[in-house]
Coordinates of C-alpha atoms (C1' of nucleotides) in Angstrom, one line a residue:
Chain A
M1 CA -60.2 155.7 -100.3
E2 CA -58.0 153.3 -98.9
T3 CA -56.5 153.5 -95.5
R4 CA -52.5 153.8 -95.4
V5 CA -50.0 152.6 -93.6
V6 CA -47.5 155.5 -92.8
F7 CA -44.1 155.6 -90.6
H8 CA -42.2 158.6 -89.8
I9 CA -39.1 157.8 -89.0
D10 CA -36.6 160.3 -86.6
F11 CA -33.2 159.3 -85.7
D12 CA -32.7 160.4 -81.8
Y13 CA -29.9 163.3 -81.1
F14 CA -28.5 162.7 -84.7
Y15 CA -25.7 165.0 -84.7
A16 CA -24.6 164.0 -81.0
Q17 CA -25.3 160.2 -81.1
C18 CA -23.6 160.1 -84.9
E19 CA -20.0 162.0 -82.5
E20 CA -20.7 158.4 -80.1
T21 CA -21.1 156.1 -83.1
R22 CA -17.2 157.4 -83.7
S23 CA -15.9 157.9 -80.4
P24 CA -17.9 155.1 -78.5
E25 CA -16.5 156.5 -75.3
L26 CA -18.2 159.5 -75.2
K27 CA -21.6 157.8 -74.4
S28 CA -21.4 158.0 -70.8
K29 CA -21.0 161.6 -71.0
P30 CA -22.7 164.8 -71.6
V31 CA -22.1 165.8 -75.4
C32 CA -23.0 169.0 -76.9
V33 CA -22.1 169.8 -80.7
C34 CA -21.7 173.1 -81.0
V35 CA -22.1 175.5 -84.4
F36 CA -19.6 177.8 -82.9
S37 CA -19.2 181.4 -84.9
D38 CA -16.4 183.2 -85.8
R39 CA -16.0 185.6 -82.8
G40 CA -14.1 183.2 -80.9
G41 CA -14.6 181.9 -77.2
N42 CA -17.9 180.4 -76.9
S43 CA -19.5 182.7 -78.8
G44 CA -22.2 180.2 -80.9
A45 CA -25.2 177.9 -80.1
I46 CA -26.2 174.3 -79.3
A47 CA -27.2 172.5 -82.4
T48 CA -28.3 168.8 -80.7
A49 CA -26.9 167.1 -77.2
N50 CA -27.0 163.4 -76.1
Y51 CA -30.2 163.0 -73.3
T52 CA -27.2 162.7 -71.0
A53 CA -26.7 166.5 -71.5
R54 CA -30.8 167.2 -71.6
K55 CA -31.0 166.1 -68.3
Y56 CA -28.8 169.3 -67.3
G57 CA -31.4 171.6 -69.7
V58 CA -28.9 171.6 -72.5
K59 CA -31.0 172.0 -75.5
S60 CA -30.8 173.0 -79.2
G61 CA -31.1 176.6 -79.8
I62 CA -29.2 177.7 -77.1
P63 CA -25.9 180.0 -76.1
I64 CA -23.1 177.6 -75.9
S65 CA -22.0 179.9 -72.7
F66 CA -25.3 178.7 -71.4
A67 CA -24.8 175.4 -72.2
K68 CA -21.3 175.6 -70.1
K69 CA -22.3 177.3 -67.1
R70 CA -25.8 174.5 -66.8
L71 CA -22.9 171.2 -67.4
E72 CA -20.1 173.3 -65.0
E73 CA -20.9 170.5 -62.2
R74 CA -20.0 167.3 -64.7
K75 CA -16.5 167.8 -65.3
D76 CA -17.0 165.0 -68.2
A77 CA -18.8 166.9 -70.3
V78 CA -17.9 167.5 -73.8
F79 CA -18.3 170.3 -76.7
L80 CA -17.9 169.5 -80.0
P81 CA -17.6 171.5 -82.8
V82 CA -20.6 170.5 -85.6
D83 CA -18.9 168.3 -88.5
F84 CA -21.9 168.3 -91.5
D85 CA -20.1 166.1 -93.5
F86 CA -20.1 163.5 -91.5
Y87 CA -23.7 163.4 -90.1
S88 CA -24.7 163.6 -93.6
E89 CA -22.7 160.5 -94.5
I90 CA -24.6 158.7 -92.5
S91 CA -27.6 160.2 -93.1
E92 CA -27.3 158.8 -96.8
K93 CA -26.5 155.3 -95.4
A94 CA -29.1 155.0 -93.1
M95 CA -31.7 156.8 -95.6
E96 CA -30.7 153.8 -98.5
I97 CA -32.0 151.3 -95.4
M98 CA -35.0 153.1 -95.4
K99 CA -36.2 153.5 -99.0
E100 CA -35.6 149.5 -99.0
S101 CA -38.5 149.6 -97.2
A102 CA -40.9 151.9 -98.5
D103 CA -43.3 152.1 -100.9
I104 CA -43.2 155.5 -101.3
F105 CA -39.8 157.3 -100.1
E106 CA -39.9 161.1 -98.7
Y107 CA -36.8 162.8 -97.3
V108 CA -37.5 165.1 -95.3
G109 CA -33.9 166.2 -93.5
R110 CA -30.4 164.8 -92.5
D111 CA -32.4 163.1 -89.8
E112 CA -35.9 162.6 -90.6
A113 CA -38.2 160.7 -93.7
Y114 CA -41.6 159.4 -94.2
L115 CA -42.2 155.9 -95.7
D116 CA -45.2 154.8 -97.2
V117 CA -45.4 151.4 -96.5
T118 CA -49.6 150.3 -97.8
K119 CA -48.4 147.6 -100.6
R120 CA -45.3 146.2 -98.5
V121 CA -47.8 145.0 -95.7
D122 CA -51.0 144.5 -97.3
G123 CA -52.7 147.6 -95.2
N124 CA -52.0 146.1 -92.3
F125 CA -50.8 147.6 -88.7
E126 CA -49.3 144.7 -87.3
K127 CA -47.5 143.6 -90.5
G128 CA -46.9 147.1 -90.0
F129 CA -45.3 147.2 -87.0
H130 CA -42.9 144.6 -87.4
L131 CA -41.5 145.7 -90.6
A132 CA -41.0 148.7 -88.4
Q133 CA -39.2 146.9 -86.1
Q134 CA -36.5 145.3 -88.8
I135 CA -35.7 148.4 -89.9
K136 CA -34.9 149.6 -86.0
N137 CA -32.9 146.3 -85.9
S138 CA -30.8 146.8 -89.1
I139 CA -29.9 150.5 -88.8
R140 CA -29.1 149.6 -84.9
D141 CA -26.9 146.7 -86.5
K142 CA -25.3 148.6 -89.5
I143 CA -25.3 152.1 -88.7
K144 CA -25.0 151.6 -84.6
L145 CA -27.9 153.8 -84.6
S146 CA -31.3 154.4 -82.4
C147 CA -34.3 156.0 -84.0
S148 CA -37.7 156.6 -82.5
I149 CA -40.8 155.9 -85.5
G150 CA -44.5 156.4 -85.0
I151 CA -47.2 154.0 -87.1
S152 CA -50.8 155.3 -88.3
P153 CA -52.8 156.1 -91.0
N154 CA -51.2 159.5 -92.2
K155 CA -48.2 161.6 -92.1
L156 CA -49.7 163.5 -89.2
I157 CA -50.6 161.0 -86.8
S158 CA -47.5 159.6 -87.4
K159 CA -45.3 162.6 -86.6
I160 CA -46.8 163.0 -83.7
A161 CA -46.2 159.6 -82.3
S162 CA -42.7 159.3 -83.1
D163 CA -42.1 162.4 -81.1
F164 CA -44.2 160.8 -78.3
Q165 CA -41.8 157.7 -77.4
K166 CA -38.2 158.8 -77.5
P167 CA -35.2 157.6 -77.5
D168 CA -35.7 154.6 -79.5
G169 CA -39.3 154.7 -79.4
L170 CA -41.9 152.4 -81.6
T171 CA -45.8 153.7 -81.3
L172 CA -48.4 152.1 -83.4
V173 CA -51.3 154.5 -83.5
S174 CA -53.7 152.2 -85.9
P175 CA -57.1 154.3 -87.2
D176 CA -59.6 153.0 -84.5
K177 CA -57.0 154.7 -81.7
A178 CA -56.4 157.9 -83.1
E179 CA -58.6 160.4 -81.2
V180 CA -57.7 158.8 -77.9
F181 CA -54.6 158.9 -78.9
L182 CA -54.7 162.5 -79.9
E183 CA -57.2 163.9 -77.0
Q184 CA -54.6 163.3 -74.2
L185 CA -52.0 165.3 -75.7
K186 CA -50.5 168.9 -75.4
I187 CA -51.9 171.1 -78.2
R188 CA -48.0 172.0 -78.4
A189 CA -47.6 168.3 -79.6
I190 CA -49.2 169.3 -82.8
P191 CA -46.6 170.0 -85.7
G192 CA -46.5 173.6 -86.6
I193 CA -48.1 174.6 -83.4
G194 CA -45.0 176.2 -81.4
K195 CA -44.6 178.6 -78.5
K196 CA -47.0 181.4 -79.8
T197 CA -49.7 179.6 -80.9
E198 CA -49.3 177.8 -77.0
A199 CA -49.2 180.6 -75.9
R200 CA -52.4 182.2 -77.5
F201 CA -54.8 178.8 -76.7
L202 CA -53.5 178.4 -73.2
E203 CA -54.9 182.2 -72.6
M204 CA -58.0 180.8 -73.8
N205 CA -57.7 178.7 -71.3
L206 CA -57.5 175.6 -73.8
E207 CA -54.4 172.7 -73.0
T208 CA -54.9 169.9 -74.8
I209 CA -55.7 168.7 -78.4
Q210 CA -59.3 167.6 -76.7
D211 CA -59.7 171.2 -75.6
L212 CA -59.5 172.5 -79.2
K213 CA -61.9 170.8 -80.5
N214 CA -64.4 173.2 -78.9
L215 CA -63.4 175.5 -81.6
D216 CA -65.3 175.9 -84.6
I217 CA -63.5 176.4 -88.2
F218 CA -64.7 179.6 -88.7
T219 CA -63.1 180.8 -84.9
L220 CA -60.0 179.5 -85.6
N221 CA -59.4 180.0 -89.7
K222 CA -60.4 184.3 -88.3
E223 CA -57.8 184.1 -85.9
F224 CA -55.2 181.9 -87.7
G225 CA -55.7 182.4 -91.5
R226 CA -58.1 180.1 -94.0
K227 CA -54.8 178.0 -94.2
T228 CA -53.5 177.8 -90.7
G229 CA -56.6 177.5 -89.3
T230 CA -58.0 174.8 -91.2
Y231 CA -55.0 173.0 -90.9
I232 CA -55.8 173.2 -87.0
Y233 CA -59.3 172.3 -87.1
N234 CA -58.6 168.7 -88.5
A235 CA -55.1 168.1 -87.1
V236 CA -57.1 168.1 -83.7
R237 CA -59.0 165.6 -85.6
G238 CA -56.5 163.6 -87.1
I239 CA -57.4 164.2 -90.4
D240 CA -54.4 165.0 -93.2
N241 CA -54.5 163.8 -96.6
E242 CA -50.7 164.7 -97.5
P243 CA -49.7 162.0 -99.6
V244 CA -46.0 161.1 -99.1
K245 CA -44.6 161.8 -102.0
E246 CA -40.5 161.4 -103.5
R247 CA -39.1 165.4 -102.5
E248 CA -37.3 167.5 -105.1
A249 CA -34.3 168.3 -103.9
S250 CA -33.9 171.0 -101.7
I251 CA -35.2 174.2 -103.1
Q252 CA -33.0 177.5 -101.9
Y253 CA -29.4 177.6 -101.3
S254 CA -28.0 179.8 -98.4
K255 CA -25.4 180.7 -96.4
I256 CA -24.9 182.5 -93.5
S257 CA -22.6 183.7 -91.2
T258 CA -21.5 185.7 -88.0
L259 CA -19.5 188.6 -89.1
K260 CA -16.2 189.2 -86.8
K261 CA -17.9 192.2 -85.6
D262 CA -21.0 193.9 -85.2
S263 CA -21.5 197.2 -88.1
K264 CA -23.3 198.6 -90.6
D265 CA -20.5 199.6 -92.9
Y266 CA -21.1 199.4 -97.0
Q267 CA -17.2 198.7 -97.3
F268 CA -16.7 196.0 -94.7
L269 CA -20.7 194.2 -95.0
S270 CA -19.6 194.4 -98.7
E271 CA -16.6 191.9 -99.0
N272 CA -18.6 189.7 -96.8
I273 CA -21.2 189.8 -98.9
R274 CA -19.2 188.7 -101.7
E275 CA -17.7 185.7 -100.1
L276 CA -20.7 184.5 -99.3
C277 CA -21.6 184.6 -102.7
K278 CA -18.7 182.8 -103.3
E279 CA -20.3 180.1 -101.0
V280 CA -23.2 180.0 -102.3
H281 CA -21.8 179.5 -105.7
D282 CA -19.7 177.0 -105.1
V283 CA -22.4 174.9 -104.1
V284 CA -24.9 176.0 -106.6
K285 CA -22.2 174.7 -109.6
K286 CA -22.0 171.4 -107.8
N287 CA -25.6 170.9 -108.1
N288 CA -25.6 171.8 -111.8
R289 CA -28.2 174.9 -111.2
M290 CA -29.6 177.8 -112.5
F291 CA -31.3 180.3 -110.0
K292 CA -33.7 183.5 -110.3
S293 CA -33.6 184.5 -107.3
I294 CA -31.5 186.0 -105.2
G295 CA -31.7 187.1 -101.8
I296 CA -29.8 189.1 -98.7
H297 CA -30.6 188.2 -94.7
F298 CA -29.2 190.7 -91.7
V299 CA -29.9 188.9 -88.3
Q300 CA -29.4 192.3 -86.7
S301 CA -27.5 193.1 -83.0
D302 CA -30.8 192.0 -81.2
L303 CA -31.4 188.9 -82.9
S304 CA -34.0 190.3 -84.7
S305 CA -34.0 189.6 -89.0
K306 CA -34.4 191.3 -91.6
S307 CA -34.5 190.6 -95.3
K308 CA -34.4 191.7 -99.1
S309 CA -34.9 189.6 -102.4
R310 CA -35.5 190.2 -105.8
M311 CA -36.6 188.1 -109.1
L312 CA -33.9 188.5 -112.1
K313 CA -35.3 188.2 -115.3
S314 CA -34.4 185.0 -116.3
P315 CA -32.0 182.2 -115.0
T316 CA -28.4 182.2 -114.0
S317 CA -25.6 180.6 -112.8
S318 CA -22.9 183.7 -113.4
I319 CA -21.4 184.6 -109.7
E320 CA -21.0 187.9 -111.3
E321 CA -24.6 188.4 -111.3
L322 CA -24.9 187.2 -108.1
Q323 CA -22.6 189.1 -106.4
K324 CA -23.7 192.7 -108.7
T325 CA -27.5 191.7 -107.1
A326 CA -26.6 191.1 -104.1
D327 CA -24.3 194.0 -103.7
I328 CA -27.1 196.2 -104.8
L329 CA -29.8 194.6 -102.5
L330 CA -26.9 195.2 -99.7
K331 CA -26.9 199.4 -100.3
E332 CA -30.9 199.6 -100.7
A333 CA -30.9 197.5 -97.4
L334 CA -28.5 200.0 -96.0
E335 CA -30.0 203.0 -96.6
N336 CA -32.6 203.2 -93.7
Q337 CA -30.7 201.0 -91.4
T338 CA -30.0 201.9 -87.2
T339 CA -29.2 199.3 -85.9
T340 CA -26.1 197.3 -86.5
I341 CA -25.5 193.7 -88.1
R342 CA -24.4 190.5 -86.1
R343 CA -24.6 188.2 -89.1
L344 CA -25.0 188.2 -92.6
G345 CA -27.0 185.8 -95.0
V346 CA -27.1 185.3 -98.6
K347 CA -29.5 183.1 -100.9
V348 CA -30.4 181.9 -104.1
S349 CA -33.8 180.1 -105.1
E350 CA -36.1 179.3 -108.1
L351 CA -33.9 177.0 -109.1
S352 CA -33.6 174.7 -112.0
E353 CA -31.4 172.1 -114.1
I354 CA -28.7 173.2 -116.2
Q355 CA -28.9 170.4 -119.1
G356 CA -26.3 168.5 -120.3
Q357 CA -23.7 171.0 -120.9
S358 CA -20.3 169.3 -120.2
D359 CA -18.2 173.1 -119.8
I360 CA -20.8 175.4 -118.6
T361 CA -18.1 177.7 -117.4
S362 CA -18.0 179.0 -121.4
Y363 CA -21.2 180.2 -121.4
F364 CA -23.5 183.1 -120.2
Chain B
dA1 C1' -63.4 188.4 -108.3
dC2 C1' -59.8 184.7 -108.4
dT3 C1' -55.2 182.8 -109.4
dA4 C1' -50.4 183.2 -109.6
dT5 C1' -46.0 185.4 -108.6
dT6 C1' -42.8 188.2 -105.6
dC7 C1' -40.9 189.3 -101.2
dA8 C1' -40.8 189.7 -96.3
dT9 C1' -41.1 187.6 -92.0
dC10 C1' -41.6 183.3 -89.1
dG11 C1' -40.1 179.3 -86.4
dG12 C1' -38.1 174.3 -86.5
dC13 C1' -34.3 171.6 -86.4
Chain C
dT1 C1' -30.2 187.2 -64.8
dT2 C1' -27.6 187.6 -69.8
dA3 C1' -25.6 184.5 -72.6
dC4 C1' -27.2 183.1 -79.4
dG5 C1' -25.8 179.5 -85.4
dG6 C1' -26.7 178.1 -90.1
dC7 C1' -29.1 176.3 -92.3
dC8 C1' -33.9 174.7 -94.1
dG9 C1' -39.2 175.4 -95.9
dA10 C1' -44.4 177.5 -94.9
dT11 C1' -47.1 181.0 -94.6
dG12 C1' -49.5 185.5 -95.8
dA13 C1' -49.5 190.3 -97.4
dA14 C1' -48.8 193.1 -101.6
dT15 C1' -48.9 193.2 -106.3
dA16 C1' -49.2 191.7 -110.9
dG17 C1' -52.1 189.6 -114.4
dT18 C1' -56.4 187.3 -116.3

DNA sequence: ACTATTCATCGGC
DNA sequence: TTACGGCCGATGAATAGT
């Protein structure tokens, strides 16, 4: 098998950087992009913060009120509400630029993509390095955005490499350097190994990827299951054969919102479910889709999650069926519900495309 | 016994 | 010290089908 040249490209502190591009005076200040909930005040969480804010311990996922405390001494700190449409616009433009440079382009998210450029650079990593520099320059010139790029023979190592130096990083890990590059890193650098898994390894006194090489595949499979165990075994050795592939557009649509008040009252929740169904259905309609699976999701007052979903007999695009099914799921879920519910969500999945119908509303 | 499907939970960004 | 969004996709157990 031929050696590939694979890029992983990641925009730096993406949402906050988007805000900086439209208001350059923000660049010198701590910038926090916030998801404010419907509860008013500072209820909500941080989506992203720029590096100035990060110096104060502000990072994505923490409560807004927590971030404000940490930035108390910075009177110039700004807390902006998220503007997903704006970020998506910028993302699309940047993705177009990257696509032009790729043999195969894989969209991962608004701020992330993989490129297979093997043919483009004749399998030559030096040429790959120059191509990556050109992409960075082009995105900076045209969109005023910085990004970090990892270059290696596969998606796994490139992902780790793009994270290695940032912001505005460019890290090349050629095949002969892969082992040494990985060995020095903390276990946490492996995508998919989060806080929980890291803690389990730390208890076994394993800290670096080098340390992990001491575990045999049987132990790993036994501890983590076959799929994850094998993945970790290969990952620490830099082995990953996942091809870069064009991605089908999203495979589910969902809406979740924080309720005005915590509740387990059917009437109140039912009204909210109805509205969420409408919003999800708008997206379904806009994308000309049918769905075959419907689910609801709770976040309870203690922040733990619960979900319930059901397969339909056949795909549909009917909002009535969506609302009816979601409501049934809600009723069933509430039967033995003891804790109150803080956030409520609706999702549809198992999507399929509606074939060329000019006026779909007349069909059921 | 193996594979495919369904459903609930988890974690990344 | 607490504080808490809105998405997405992956994983694996349970179940159904072959």
